[in-house]
């Protein structure tokens, strides 16, 4: 089913973002890592381990559901100014202005 325009995915609702340091369980062991990529309900986590079996099996990356993560340290957040126009809107305005002057 297609996502409605005003509908948010689970990861958009979650407090986690790319760059955050998080804690999670993997094969009954606790690990810490960093969020590399967001998916609909989970995140790709890069982590380090000293266990050769874990390294061989996961190659220091795993996907974890956002509900199974605990925040350790938030990455810096970029505040978006709601008054600023998006690049698309300003480009449309520029295009409109240039077409008005050519008439």
PDB file of C-alpha atoms in Angstrom:
ATOM      1  CA  UNK A   1       0.000   0.000   0.000  1.00  0.00           C
ATOM      2  CA  UNK A   2       1.368   3.427  -0.918  1.00  0.00           C
ATOM      3  CA  UNK A   3       2.194   5.912   1.796  1.00  0.00           C
ATOM      4  CA  UNK A   4      -0.140   8.899   2.053  1.00  0.00           C
ATOM      5  CA  UNK A   5       1.547  12.264   1.654  1.00  0.00           C
ATOM      6  CA  UNK A   6       0.966  13.311   5.283  1.00  0.00           C
ATOM      7  CA  UNK A   7       1.701   9.873   6.764  1.00  0.00           C
ATOM      8  CA  UNK A   8       5.036   9.277   8.570  1.00  0.00           C
ATOM      9  CA  UNK A   9       6.972   6.017   8.614  1.00  0.00           C
ATOM     10  CA  UNK A  10       7.900   4.445  11.948  1.00  0.00           C
ATOM     11  CA  UNK A  11      11.505   5.674  11.701  1.00  0.00           C
ATOM     12  CA  UNK A  12      10.329   9.233  11.005  1.00  0.00           C
ATOM     13  CA  UNK A  13       8.381   9.048  14.279  1.00  0.00           C
ATOM     14  CA  UNK A  14      11.316   7.585  16.236  1.00  0.00           C
ATOM     15  CA  UNK A  15      13.767   9.741  18.222  1.00  0.00           C
ATOM     16  CA  UNK A  16      16.758   8.228  16.366  1.00  0.00           C
ATOM     17  CA  UNK A  17      18.578   9.738  13.382  1.00  0.00           C
ATOM     18  CA  UNK A  18      21.623   8.920  11.266  1.00  0.00           C
ATOM     19  CA  UNK A  19      24.808   9.496  13.270  1.00  0.00           C
ATOM     20  CA  UNK A  20      23.345   8.686  16.695  1.00  0.00           C
ATOM     21  CA  UNK A  21      25.302   6.351  18.962  1.00  0.00           C
ATOM     22  CA  UNK A  22      23.004   3.539  20.132  1.00  0.00           C
ATOM     23  CA  UNK A  23      23.003   0.364  22.197  1.00  0.00           C
ATOM     24  CA  UNK A  24      21.403  -2.910  21.077  1.00  0.00           C
ATOM     25  CA  UNK A  25      21.466  -6.656  21.729  1.00  0.00           C
ATOM     26  CA  UNK A  26      22.834  -9.097  19.184  1.00  0.00           C
ATOM     27  CA  UNK A  27      22.965 -12.821  19.916  1.00  0.00           C
ATOM     28  CA  UNK A  28      22.320 -12.126  23.623  1.00  0.00           C
ATOM     29  CA  UNK A  29      25.298  -9.718  23.860  1.00  0.00           C
ATOM     30  CA  UNK A  30      25.205  -5.938  24.270  1.00  0.00           C
ATOM     31  CA  UNK A  31      26.813  -3.836  21.544  1.00  0.00           C
ATOM     32  CA  UNK A  32      27.123  -0.144  20.785  1.00  0.00           C
ATOM     33  CA  UNK A  33      27.278   1.335  17.327  1.00  0.00           C
ATOM     34  CA  UNK A  34      26.318   4.214  15.079  1.00  0.00           C
ATOM     35  CA  UNK A  35      23.261   4.591  12.865  1.00  0.00           C
ATOM     36  CA  UNK A  36      24.305   4.671   9.200  1.00  0.00           C
ATOM     37  CA  UNK A  37      20.984   4.504   7.370  1.00  0.00           C
ATOM     38  CA  UNK A  38      17.257   4.633   8.140  1.00  0.00           C
ATOM     39  CA  UNK A  39      14.704   2.171   6.771  1.00  0.00           C
ATOM     40  CA  UNK A  40      10.899   2.054   7.262  1.00  0.00           C
ATOM     41  CA  UNK A  41      10.977   0.294  10.643  1.00  0.00           C
ATOM     42  CA  UNK A  42      14.684  -0.164  11.370  1.00  0.00           C
ATOM     43  CA  UNK A  43      18.186   1.261  11.112  1.00  0.00           C
ATOM     44  CA  UNK A  44      21.469   0.009   9.660  1.00  0.00           C
ATOM     45  CA  UNK A  45      23.986   0.019  12.517  1.00  0.00           C
ATOM     46  CA  UNK A  46      27.784  -0.103  12.216  1.00  0.00           C
ATOM     47  CA  UNK A  47      29.454  -1.640  15.257  1.00  0.00           C
ATOM     48  CA  UNK A  48      32.721  -3.243  16.352  1.00  0.00           C
ATOM     49  CA  UNK A  49      33.321  -6.603  17.973  1.00  0.00           C
ATOM     50  CA  UNK A  50      36.321  -8.612  19.128  1.00  0.00           C
ATOM     51  CA  UNK A  51      34.520 -11.920  18.507  1.00  0.00           C
ATOM     52  CA  UNK A  52      35.724 -13.480  15.216  1.00  0.00           C
ATOM     53  CA  UNK A  53      32.411 -15.345  14.771  1.00  0.00           C
ATOM     54  CA  UNK A  54      30.381 -12.125  15.091  1.00  0.00           C
ATOM     55  CA  UNK A  55      32.734 -10.327  12.674  1.00  0.00           C
ATOM     56  CA  UNK A  56      32.513 -13.189  10.153  1.00  0.00           C
ATOM     57  CA  UNK A  57      28.725 -13.376  10.392  1.00  0.00           C
ATOM     58  CA  UNK A  58      27.836  -9.654  10.443  1.00  0.00           C
ATOM     59  CA  UNK A  59      30.896  -7.848   8.972  1.00  0.00           C
ATOM     60  CA  UNK A  60      30.425  -5.125  11.634  1.00  0.00           C
ATOM     61  CA  UNK A  61      26.996  -4.113  10.287  1.00  0.00           C
ATOM     62  CA  UNK A  62      23.477  -5.153  11.206  1.00  0.00           C
ATOM     63  CA  UNK A  63      19.884  -3.975  10.848  1.00  0.00           C
ATOM     64  CA  UNK A  64      18.011  -3.390  14.119  1.00  0.00           C
ATOM     65  CA  UNK A  65      14.366  -2.476  14.666  1.00  0.00           C
ATOM     66  CA  UNK A  66      14.077   1.022  16.131  1.00  0.00           C
ATOM     67  CA  UNK A  67      12.128  -0.369  19.106  1.00  0.00           C
ATOM     68  CA  UNK A  68      15.177  -2.446  20.116  1.00  0.00           C
ATOM     69  CA  UNK A  69      17.583   0.507  20.269  1.00  0.00           C
ATOM     70  CA  UNK A  70      18.625   2.583  23.265  1.00  0.00           C
ATOM     71  CA  UNK A  71      20.087   6.052  22.798  1.00  0.00           C
ATOM     72  CA  UNK A  72      23.619   6.577  24.082  1.00  0.00           C
ATOM     73  CA  UNK A  73      24.503   9.873  22.428  1.00  0.00           C
ATOM     74  CA  UNK A  74      22.546  11.970  19.941  1.00  0.00           C
ATOM     75  CA  UNK A  75      24.310  13.299  16.880  1.00  0.00           C
ATOM     76  CA  UNK A  76      24.038  17.077  16.380  1.00  0.00           C
ATOM     77  CA  UNK A  77      20.665  18.008  14.903  1.00  0.00           C
ATOM     78  CA  UNK A  78      20.243  20.575  12.170  1.00  0.00           C
ATOM     79  CA  UNK A  79      17.365  22.912  12.960  1.00  0.00           C
ATOM     80  CA  UNK A  80      15.241  23.782   9.932  1.00  0.00           C
ATOM     81  CA  UNK A  81      13.725  27.242   9.869  1.00  0.00           C
ATOM     82  CA  UNK A  82      10.025  26.843   9.026  1.00  0.00           C
ATOM     83  CA  UNK A  83      10.018  30.335   7.449  1.00  0.00           C
ATOM     84  CA  UNK A  84      12.658  29.392   4.875  1.00  0.00           C
ATOM     85  CA  UNK A  85      11.399  28.242   1.508  1.00  0.00           C
ATOM     86  CA  UNK A  86      12.594  24.977   0.081  1.00  0.00           C
ATOM     87  CA  UNK A  87      14.953  25.075  -2.904  1.00  0.00           C
ATOM     88  CA  UNK A  88      12.174  23.802  -5.162  1.00  0.00           C
ATOM     89  CA  UNK A  89       9.849  26.631  -4.158  1.00  0.00           C
ATOM     90  CA  UNK A  90      12.479  29.318  -4.696  1.00  0.00           C
ATOM     91  CA  UNK A  91      13.379  27.836  -8.092  1.00  0.00           C
ATOM     92  CA  UNK A  92       9.711  27.942  -9.116  1.00  0.00           C
ATOM     93  CA  UNK A  93       9.549  31.586  -8.027  1.00  0.00           C
ATOM     94  CA  UNK A  94      12.686  32.401 -10.040  1.00  0.00           C
ATOM     95  CA  UNK A  95      11.254  30.649 -13.093  1.00  0.00           C
ATOM     96  CA  UNK A  96       8.001  32.556 -12.696  1.00  0.00           C
ATOM     97  CA  UNK A  97       9.821  35.898 -12.377  1.00  0.00           C
ATOM     98  CA  UNK A  98      11.951  35.258 -15.465  1.00  0.00           C
ATOM     99  CA  UNK A  99       8.902  34.303 -17.530  1.00  0.00           C
ATOM    100  CA  UNK A 100       7.091  37.466 -16.346  1.00  0.00           C
ATOM    101  CA  UNK A 101       9.947  39.706 -17.515  1.00  0.00           C
ATOM    102  CA  UNK A 102      10.121  38.069 -20.937  1.00  0.00           C
ATOM    103  CA  UNK A 103       6.460  38.830 -21.709  1.00  0.00           C
TER     104      UNK A 103
END
